[in-house]
């Protein structure tokens, strides 16, 4: 498949080029760290940042959380999430 942009560096504000389902886990970080998280089904996402700070986000289906989450906690997370890279 042709990719007209293959010769360009992908910056942080460029659209994502890969995606994967997020499996919330209380003990393990996301690998690799995504550039954003897409909410596929309503619920709460408990997100941990690079400093270890943990906050809950109430998300609706279709919402994009433009945040480079390091971990999504299983405890307290009910949303269905997709990582964009």
PDB file of C-alpha atoms in Angstrom:
ATOM      1  CA  UNK A   1       0.000   0.000   0.000  1.00  0.00           C
ATOM      2  CA  UNK A   2       1.353   3.430  -0.906  1.00  0.00           C
ATOM      3  CA  UNK A   3       2.100   5.865   1.919  1.00  0.00           C
ATOM      4  CA  UNK A   4       2.599   9.389   0.605  1.00  0.00           C
ATOM      5  CA  UNK A   5       3.887  10.529   4.015  1.00  0.00           C
ATOM      6  CA  UNK A   6       6.498   7.796   4.654  1.00  0.00           C
ATOM      7  CA  UNK A   7       9.398  10.251   4.195  1.00  0.00           C
ATOM      8  CA  UNK A   8       8.159  12.598   6.925  1.00  0.00           C
ATOM      9  CA  UNK A   9       8.867  12.374  10.645  1.00  0.00           C
ATOM     10  CA  UNK A  10       5.733  11.774  12.696  1.00  0.00           C
ATOM     11  CA  UNK A  11       5.417  14.620  15.221  1.00  0.00           C
ATOM     12  CA  UNK A  12       3.358  14.482  18.420  1.00  0.00           C
ATOM     13  CA  UNK A  13       0.565  16.523  16.826  1.00  0.00           C
ATOM     14  CA  UNK A  14       0.345  14.240  13.772  1.00  0.00           C
ATOM     15  CA  UNK A  15      -2.518  11.751  13.523  1.00  0.00           C
ATOM     16  CA  UNK A  16      -1.945   8.349  15.079  1.00  0.00           C
ATOM     17  CA  UNK A  17      -0.799   5.551  12.795  1.00  0.00           C
ATOM     18  CA  UNK A  18      -1.441   2.518  15.031  1.00  0.00           C
ATOM     19  CA  UNK A  19      -4.090   1.519  17.549  1.00  0.00           C
ATOM     20  CA  UNK A  20      -4.638  -1.248  20.081  1.00  0.00           C
ATOM     21  CA  UNK A  21      -7.087  -2.229  22.784  1.00  0.00           C
ATOM     22  CA  UNK A  22      -6.124  -1.143  26.294  1.00  0.00           C
ATOM     23  CA  UNK A  23      -6.196  -3.824  28.974  1.00  0.00           C
ATOM     24  CA  UNK A  24      -6.331  -1.982  32.307  1.00  0.00           C
ATOM     25  CA  UNK A  25      -3.719  -3.281  34.761  1.00  0.00           C
ATOM     26  CA  UNK A  26      -2.938  -2.127  38.304  1.00  0.00           C
ATOM     27  CA  UNK A  27       0.713  -3.232  38.111  1.00  0.00           C
ATOM     28  CA  UNK A  28       1.996  -2.686  34.577  1.00  0.00           C
ATOM     29  CA  UNK A  29       2.524   0.418  32.455  1.00  0.00           C
ATOM     30  CA  UNK A  30       1.298   0.731  28.890  1.00  0.00           C
ATOM     31  CA  UNK A  31       3.983  -0.294  26.416  1.00  0.00           C
ATOM     32  CA  UNK A  32       4.447   1.691  24.325  1.00  0.00           C
ATOM     33  CA  UNK A  33       2.996   4.836  25.863  1.00  0.00           C
ATOM     34  CA  UNK A  34       0.200   6.098  23.571  1.00  0.00           C
ATOM     35  CA  UNK A  35      -0.205   9.640  22.277  1.00  0.00           C
ATOM     36  CA  UNK A  36      -3.947   9.591  23.104  1.00  0.00           C
ATOM     37  CA  UNK A  37      -6.717   7.309  24.356  1.00  0.00           C
ATOM     38  CA  UNK A  38     -10.031   6.844  22.557  1.00  0.00           C
ATOM     39  CA  UNK A  39     -13.130   5.852  24.544  1.00  0.00           C
ATOM     40  CA  UNK A  40     -15.090   3.115  22.739  1.00  0.00           C
ATOM     41  CA  UNK A  41     -17.737   2.679  25.476  1.00  0.00           C
ATOM     42  CA  UNK A  42     -18.860   5.036  28.270  1.00  0.00           C
ATOM     43  CA  UNK A  43     -17.322   4.704  31.699  1.00  0.00           C
ATOM     44  CA  UNK A  44     -14.551   5.802  34.004  1.00  0.00           C
ATOM     45  CA  UNK A  45     -10.839   5.563  33.223  1.00  0.00           C
ATOM     46  CA  UNK A  46      -8.340   5.703  36.070  1.00  0.00           C
ATOM     47  CA  UNK A  47      -5.174   7.086  34.474  1.00  0.00           C
ATOM     48  CA  UNK A  48      -1.632   7.265  35.891  1.00  0.00           C
ATOM     49  CA  UNK A  49       0.785   9.888  34.535  1.00  0.00           C
ATOM     50  CA  UNK A  50       4.584   9.699  34.236  1.00  0.00           C
ATOM     51  CA  UNK A  51       5.017  10.994  37.806  1.00  0.00           C
ATOM     52  CA  UNK A  52       2.715   8.340  39.274  1.00  0.00           C
ATOM     53  CA  UNK A  53      -0.233  10.696  39.823  1.00  0.00           C
ATOM     54  CA  UNK A  54      -3.569   8.910  39.479  1.00  0.00           C
ATOM     55  CA  UNK A  55      -6.843  10.585  38.422  1.00  0.00           C
ATOM     56  CA  UNK A  56     -10.266   9.341  37.338  1.00  0.00           C
ATOM     57  CA  UNK A  57     -11.828  10.576  34.096  1.00  0.00           C
ATOM     58  CA  UNK A  58     -15.507  10.112  33.266  1.00  0.00           C
ATOM     59  CA  UNK A  59     -15.584   9.479  29.515  1.00  0.00           C
ATOM     60  CA  UNK A  60     -18.300   9.102  26.907  1.00  0.00           C
ATOM     61  CA  UNK A  61     -18.166   6.909  23.829  1.00  0.00           C
ATOM     62  CA  UNK A  62     -16.291   8.658  21.019  1.00  0.00           C
ATOM     63  CA  UNK A  63     -14.353  10.953  23.337  1.00  0.00           C
ATOM     64  CA  UNK A  64     -10.592  11.324  22.862  1.00  0.00           C
ATOM     65  CA  UNK A  65      -8.379  11.893  25.897  1.00  0.00           C
ATOM     66  CA  UNK A  66      -5.298  13.653  24.432  1.00  0.00           C
ATOM     67  CA  UNK A  67      -2.996  12.443  27.170  1.00  0.00           C
ATOM     68  CA  UNK A  68       0.116  10.239  27.189  1.00  0.00           C
ATOM     69  CA  UNK A  69      -1.031   7.859  29.925  1.00  0.00           C
ATOM     70  CA  UNK A  70       1.622   5.625  31.445  1.00  0.00           C
ATOM     71  CA  UNK A  71      -0.853   3.238  33.059  1.00  0.00           C
ATOM     72  CA  UNK A  72      -4.590   2.576  33.063  1.00  0.00           C
ATOM     73  CA  UNK A  73      -5.630   1.080  36.377  1.00  0.00           C
ATOM     74  CA  UNK A  74      -7.913  -1.968  36.420  1.00  0.00           C
ATOM     75  CA  UNK A  75      -9.341  -0.878  39.764  1.00  0.00           C
ATOM     76  CA  UNK A  76     -11.958   1.772  39.033  1.00  0.00           C
ATOM     77  CA  UNK A  77     -11.794   1.625  35.224  1.00  0.00           C
ATOM     78  CA  UNK A  78     -15.069   0.686  33.529  1.00  0.00           C
ATOM     79  CA  UNK A  79     -14.662   2.377  30.117  1.00  0.00           C
ATOM     80  CA  UNK A  80     -13.592   0.456  27.018  1.00  0.00           C
ATOM     81  CA  UNK A  81     -10.426   2.140  25.786  1.00  0.00           C
ATOM     82  CA  UNK A  82      -8.245   2.128  22.674  1.00  0.00           C
ATOM     83  CA  UNK A  83      -4.684   3.469  22.639  1.00  0.00           C
ATOM     84  CA  UNK A  84      -3.585   5.573  19.673  1.00  0.00           C
ATOM     85  CA  UNK A  85       0.078   5.861  18.730  1.00  0.00           C
TER      86      UNK A  85
END
